[in-house]
XYZ file of C-alpha atoms in Angstrom:
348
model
C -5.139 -4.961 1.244
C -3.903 -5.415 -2.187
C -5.846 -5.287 -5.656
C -7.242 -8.461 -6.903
C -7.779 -7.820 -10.763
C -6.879 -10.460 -12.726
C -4.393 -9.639 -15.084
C -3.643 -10.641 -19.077
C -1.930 -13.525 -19.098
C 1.151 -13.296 -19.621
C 3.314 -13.813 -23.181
C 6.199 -14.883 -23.367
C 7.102 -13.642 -27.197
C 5.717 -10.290 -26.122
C 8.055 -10.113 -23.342
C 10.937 -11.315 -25.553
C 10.009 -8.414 -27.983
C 9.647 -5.164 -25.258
C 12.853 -6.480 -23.709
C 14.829 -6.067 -27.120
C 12.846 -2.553 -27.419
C 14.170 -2.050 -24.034
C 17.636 -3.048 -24.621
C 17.869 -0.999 -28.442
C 16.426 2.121 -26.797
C 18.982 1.937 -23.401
C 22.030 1.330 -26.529
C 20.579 4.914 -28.454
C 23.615 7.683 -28.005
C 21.101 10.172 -27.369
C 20.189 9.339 -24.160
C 21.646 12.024 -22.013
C 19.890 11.744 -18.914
C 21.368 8.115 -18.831
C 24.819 9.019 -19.694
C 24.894 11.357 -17.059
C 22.991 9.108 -14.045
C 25.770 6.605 -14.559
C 28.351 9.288 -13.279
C 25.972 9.470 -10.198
C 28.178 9.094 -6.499
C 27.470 5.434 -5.324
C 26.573 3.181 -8.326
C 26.160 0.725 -9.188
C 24.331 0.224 -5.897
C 23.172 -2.980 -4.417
C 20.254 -3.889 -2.079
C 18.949 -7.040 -0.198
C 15.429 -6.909 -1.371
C 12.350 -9.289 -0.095
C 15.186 -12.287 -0.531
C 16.490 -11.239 -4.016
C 19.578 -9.119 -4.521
C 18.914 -6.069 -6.397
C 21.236 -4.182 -8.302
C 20.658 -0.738 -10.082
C 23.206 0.342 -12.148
C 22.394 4.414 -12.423
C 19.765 6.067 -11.031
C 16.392 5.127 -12.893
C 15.047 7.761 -15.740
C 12.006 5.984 -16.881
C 10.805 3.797 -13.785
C 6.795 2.180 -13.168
C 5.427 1.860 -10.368
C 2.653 -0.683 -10.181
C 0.895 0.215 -7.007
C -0.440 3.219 -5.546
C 1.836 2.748 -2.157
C 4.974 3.024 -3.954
C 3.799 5.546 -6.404
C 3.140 7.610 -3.188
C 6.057 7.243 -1.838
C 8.208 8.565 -5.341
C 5.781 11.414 -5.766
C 6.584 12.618 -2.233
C 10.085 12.148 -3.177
C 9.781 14.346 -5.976
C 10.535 12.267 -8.693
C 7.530 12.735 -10.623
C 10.237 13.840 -13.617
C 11.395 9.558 -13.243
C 8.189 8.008 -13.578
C 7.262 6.580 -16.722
C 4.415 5.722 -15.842
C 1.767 3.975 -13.009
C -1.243 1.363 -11.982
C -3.247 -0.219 -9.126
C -5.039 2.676 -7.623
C -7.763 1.982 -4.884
C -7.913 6.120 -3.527
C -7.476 9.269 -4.640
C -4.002 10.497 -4.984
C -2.375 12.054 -1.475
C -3.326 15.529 -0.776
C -0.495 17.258 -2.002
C 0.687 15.483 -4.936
C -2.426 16.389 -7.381
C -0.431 18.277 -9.230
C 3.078 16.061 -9.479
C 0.781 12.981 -10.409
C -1.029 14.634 -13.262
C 1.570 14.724 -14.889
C 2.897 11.419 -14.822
C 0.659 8.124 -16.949
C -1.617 6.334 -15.441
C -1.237 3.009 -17.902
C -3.905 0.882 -15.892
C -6.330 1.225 -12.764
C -5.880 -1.813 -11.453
C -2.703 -4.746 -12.441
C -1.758 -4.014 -15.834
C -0.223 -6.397 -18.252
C 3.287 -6.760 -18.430
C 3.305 -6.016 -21.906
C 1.849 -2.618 -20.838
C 4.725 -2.155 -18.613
C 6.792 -3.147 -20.877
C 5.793 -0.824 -23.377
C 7.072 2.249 -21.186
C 10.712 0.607 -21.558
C 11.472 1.105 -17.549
C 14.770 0.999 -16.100
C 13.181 0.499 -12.986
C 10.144 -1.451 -11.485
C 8.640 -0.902 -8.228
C 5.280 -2.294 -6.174
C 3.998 -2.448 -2.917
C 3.051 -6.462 -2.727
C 5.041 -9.703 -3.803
C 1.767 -10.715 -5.395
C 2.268 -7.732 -7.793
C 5.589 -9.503 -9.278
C 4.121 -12.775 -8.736
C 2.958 -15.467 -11.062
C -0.742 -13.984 -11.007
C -0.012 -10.602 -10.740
C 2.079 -8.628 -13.576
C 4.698 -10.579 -14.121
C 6.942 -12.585 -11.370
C 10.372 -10.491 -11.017
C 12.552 -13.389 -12.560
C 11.039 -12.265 -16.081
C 11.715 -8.394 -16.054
C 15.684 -9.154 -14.230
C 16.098 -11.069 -17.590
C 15.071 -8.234 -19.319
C 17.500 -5.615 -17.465
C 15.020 -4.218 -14.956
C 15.937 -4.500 -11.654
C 12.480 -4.731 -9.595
C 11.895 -3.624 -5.806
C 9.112 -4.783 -3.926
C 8.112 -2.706 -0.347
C 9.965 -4.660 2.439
C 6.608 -3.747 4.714
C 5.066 -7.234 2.468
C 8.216 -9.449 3.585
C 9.975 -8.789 6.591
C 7.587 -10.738 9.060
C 5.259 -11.602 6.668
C 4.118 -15.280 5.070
C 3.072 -14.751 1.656
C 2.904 -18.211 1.154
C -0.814 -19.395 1.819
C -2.055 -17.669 -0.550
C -4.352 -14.814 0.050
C -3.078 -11.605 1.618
C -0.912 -13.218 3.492
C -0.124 -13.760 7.733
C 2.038 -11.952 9.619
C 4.840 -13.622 11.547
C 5.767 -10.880 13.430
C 4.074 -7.686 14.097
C 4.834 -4.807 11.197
C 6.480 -1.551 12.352
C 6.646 1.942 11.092
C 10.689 1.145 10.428
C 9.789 -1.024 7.473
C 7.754 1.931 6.018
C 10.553 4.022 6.593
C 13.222 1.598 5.342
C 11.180 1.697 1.939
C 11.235 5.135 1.738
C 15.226 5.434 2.329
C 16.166 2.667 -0.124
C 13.932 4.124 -3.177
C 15.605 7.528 -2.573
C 18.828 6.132 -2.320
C 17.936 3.989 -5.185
C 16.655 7.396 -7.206
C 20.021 9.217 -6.120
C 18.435 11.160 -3.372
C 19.387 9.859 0.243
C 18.616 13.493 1.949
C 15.463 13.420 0.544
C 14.278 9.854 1.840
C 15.912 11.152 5.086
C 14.022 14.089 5.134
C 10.796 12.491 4.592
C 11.066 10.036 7.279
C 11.835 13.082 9.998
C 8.557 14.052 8.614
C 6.841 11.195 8.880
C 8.306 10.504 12.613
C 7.484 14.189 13.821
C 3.840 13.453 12.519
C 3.558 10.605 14.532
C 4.562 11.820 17.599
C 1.976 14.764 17.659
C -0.648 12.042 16.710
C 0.364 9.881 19.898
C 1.356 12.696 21.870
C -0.514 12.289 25.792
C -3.114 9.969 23.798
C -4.635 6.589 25.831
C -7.417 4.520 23.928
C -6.509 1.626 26.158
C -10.378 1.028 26.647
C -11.375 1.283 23.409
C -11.999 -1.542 20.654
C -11.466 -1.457 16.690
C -12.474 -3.094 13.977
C -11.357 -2.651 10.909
C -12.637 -2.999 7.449
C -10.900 -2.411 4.330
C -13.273 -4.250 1.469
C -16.961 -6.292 0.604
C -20.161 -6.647 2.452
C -20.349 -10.339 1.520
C -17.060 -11.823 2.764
C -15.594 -8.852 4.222
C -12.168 -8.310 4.696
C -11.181 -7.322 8.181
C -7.696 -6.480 9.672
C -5.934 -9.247 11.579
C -3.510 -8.300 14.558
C -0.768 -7.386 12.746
C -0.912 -5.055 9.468
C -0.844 -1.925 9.076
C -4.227 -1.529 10.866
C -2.195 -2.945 14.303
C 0.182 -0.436 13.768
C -2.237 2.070 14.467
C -3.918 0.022 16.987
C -1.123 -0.296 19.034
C 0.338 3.246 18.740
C -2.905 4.167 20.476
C -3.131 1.448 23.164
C -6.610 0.746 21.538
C -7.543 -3.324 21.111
C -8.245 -4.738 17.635
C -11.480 -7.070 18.343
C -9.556 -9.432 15.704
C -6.019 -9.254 17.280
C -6.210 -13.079 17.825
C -5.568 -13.419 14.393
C -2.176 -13.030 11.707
C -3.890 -13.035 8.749
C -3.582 -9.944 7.369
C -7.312 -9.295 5.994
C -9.028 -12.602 7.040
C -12.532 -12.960 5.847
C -14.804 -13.128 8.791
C -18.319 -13.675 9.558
C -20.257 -10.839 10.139
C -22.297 -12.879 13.144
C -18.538 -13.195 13.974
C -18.475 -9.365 14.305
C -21.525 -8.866 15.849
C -20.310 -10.816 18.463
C -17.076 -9.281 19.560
C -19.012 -5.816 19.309
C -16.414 -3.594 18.562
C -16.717 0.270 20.077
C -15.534 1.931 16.860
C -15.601 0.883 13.178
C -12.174 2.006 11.091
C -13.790 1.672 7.532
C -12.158 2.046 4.186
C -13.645 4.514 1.877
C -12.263 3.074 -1.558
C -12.824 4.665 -5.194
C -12.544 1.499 -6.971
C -15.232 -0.624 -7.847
C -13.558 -4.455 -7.553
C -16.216 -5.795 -5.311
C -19.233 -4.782 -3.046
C -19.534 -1.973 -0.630
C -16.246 -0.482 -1.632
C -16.862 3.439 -0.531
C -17.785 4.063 2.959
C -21.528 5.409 1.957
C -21.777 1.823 0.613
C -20.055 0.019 3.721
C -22.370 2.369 5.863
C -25.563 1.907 4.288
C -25.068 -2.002 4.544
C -24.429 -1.806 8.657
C -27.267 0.249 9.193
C -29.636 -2.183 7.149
C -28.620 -5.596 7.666
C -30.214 -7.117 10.525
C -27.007 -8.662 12.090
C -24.884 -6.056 12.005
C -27.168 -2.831 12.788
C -27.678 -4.334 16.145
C -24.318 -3.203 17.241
C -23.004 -0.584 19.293
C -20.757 0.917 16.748
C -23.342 1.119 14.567
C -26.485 2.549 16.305
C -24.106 5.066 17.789
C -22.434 6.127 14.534
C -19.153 5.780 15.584
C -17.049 5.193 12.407
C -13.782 6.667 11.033
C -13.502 6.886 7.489
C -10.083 6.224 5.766
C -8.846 5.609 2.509
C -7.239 2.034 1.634
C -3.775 3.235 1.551
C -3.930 4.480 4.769
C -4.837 0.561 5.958
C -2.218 -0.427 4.068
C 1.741 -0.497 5.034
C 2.536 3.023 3.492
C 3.579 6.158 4.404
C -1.028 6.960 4.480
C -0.792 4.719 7.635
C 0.126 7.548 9.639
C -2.424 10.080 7.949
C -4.348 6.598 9.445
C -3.060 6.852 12.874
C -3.887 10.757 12.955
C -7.582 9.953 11.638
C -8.151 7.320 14.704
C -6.579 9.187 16.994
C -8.667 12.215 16.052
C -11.557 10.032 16.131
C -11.120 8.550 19.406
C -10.600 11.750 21.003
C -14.109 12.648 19.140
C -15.976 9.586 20.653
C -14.989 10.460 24.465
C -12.902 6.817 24.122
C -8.996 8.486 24.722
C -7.683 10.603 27.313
């Protein structure tokens, strides 16, 4: 589920003038670091990315990040040192990378302008959702490739997926674990640091096999809610959400639908009774009942939705948005469930 803040509009002239700060300050002889990436083994290097050819010349010194899923992803990469800076946070940072992410700029909470971007004269740009580098989100990509900045969006928001309708998109084809892991790959090899993206996908895999390891929830349903009380948005088949699903052998109540977070009724809910809410416990405050106290306090008071059994038993799991999302949280998100499950007497 991706941010919706609306973002500055955007300005053409201001774009016209950070791209010929970007270009004076790239042309400055003192810039070692640069001199020395473009020595780097394997670069230029080229990538097919989310139907745009992207090519990065030397390994990125001063990159953004405009969501929290890439940012993630870098951080765990250590490359902390390359990020100039970062925006669109729904959680917490990752356990683990407190410290690594402190000491990189936050320039906005949710989209920022892409004047703001600008302004940290990046020789890189990635995000987590085509809407990001969109008309409607920071800028569309077309404007910062003009500029010199090659831009990388996560191939979990393409590869299968309609973006479109508008909306969060619908999947055409269930999402796998090997997009997530093809992002992480291509941003180290973009960085200069294959054995590192390498490394962290072992991880990743070794994590998911404990989590899945002897587990059956093949009797147990999910429902999944990542965001508002009024219209909530609830996980379609296919997300990141049926990645999890699936791994377990669970059943999402809403696996009849592709939308990725389709806004359903919550008489709609009621109905399909799910054993076991997944519920996202966000930090931001965008729109109603983001933290799971909030999303909580609503199911046990409203007259529709107290009524069912997920409810009056308390049986909720608690995750953070990222972790519903296509990232490398979805598998701290398949080791919550799974833990849960097991909890709830619903897998073997």
């Amino acid at each position: 589920m991706l941010s919706t803040a609306t973002p500055a509009p955007i300005r053409t002239a201001a774009l016209v003038a950070a791209g010929l700060l970007l270009l004076t300050a790239c042309g400055e002889g003192g810039s070692t670091g640069a001199a020395d990436a473009k020595k780097a083994e394997g670069f230029p290097l080229t990538l097919k990315n989310c139907g745009r050819t992207v090519t990065v010349k030397a390994p990125p010194q001063q990159a953004v990040s405009v969501d929290q899923g890439s940012t993630e992803i870098l951080l765990s990469l250590g490359l902390a040192d390359r990020l100039a800076g970062t925006a669109t946070w729904s959680d917490p940072v990752m356990k683990g990378l407190e410290k690594a992410n402190a000491g990189v700029e936050r320039i906005s909470e949710n989209r920022p302008s892409s004047e703001k971007v600008l302004d940290k004269e990046p020789d890189f740009l990635s995000a987590s959702f085509a809407s990001t580098l969109a008309k409607g989100g920071v800028a569309p990509r077309e404007q910062f490739e003009k500029l010199g900045v090659p831009t990388y969006i996560s191939p979990a928001d393409c590869v299968g997926k309609d973006n479109s309708g508008g909306g969060d998109g619908a999947r055409t084809a269930p999402l796998t674990m090997d997009s997530v892991y093809t992002e992480v790959r291509e941003l180290a090899q973009v960085f200069g640091v294959p054995e590192r993206g390498d490394a962290l996908v072992k991880k990743l895999r070794a994590r998911v096999d404990k989590a899945t390891d002897g587990i059956d929830a093949s009797d147990a349903s999910l429902l999944y809610w990542f965001s508002d009380s009024k219209a909530p948005y609830l996980a379609g088949c296919c997300g990141a959400p049926g990645v999890i699903t699936r791994e377990l052998g669970a059943k999402n109540v809403f696996d009849d639908t592709h939308d990725e977070w389709p806004q359903i009724s919550w008489e709609t809910v009621a109905d399909r009774n799910p054993d076991v809410l997944v519920i996202g416990d966000l930090s931001r405050t965008m729109q109603t009942a983001e933290s799971a106290e909030k999303k909580i306090e609503f199911l046990e008071s409203n007259p529709v939705t107290k009524t069912m059994d997920a409810v009056k038993n308390r049986r909720y799991v608690l995750l953070s948005g990222q972790a519903m999302n296509p990232t490398i949280r979805t598998v701290e998100g398949l080791e919550r469930v799974a833990a849960g499950l097991r909890d709830f007497g619903l897998a073997g």
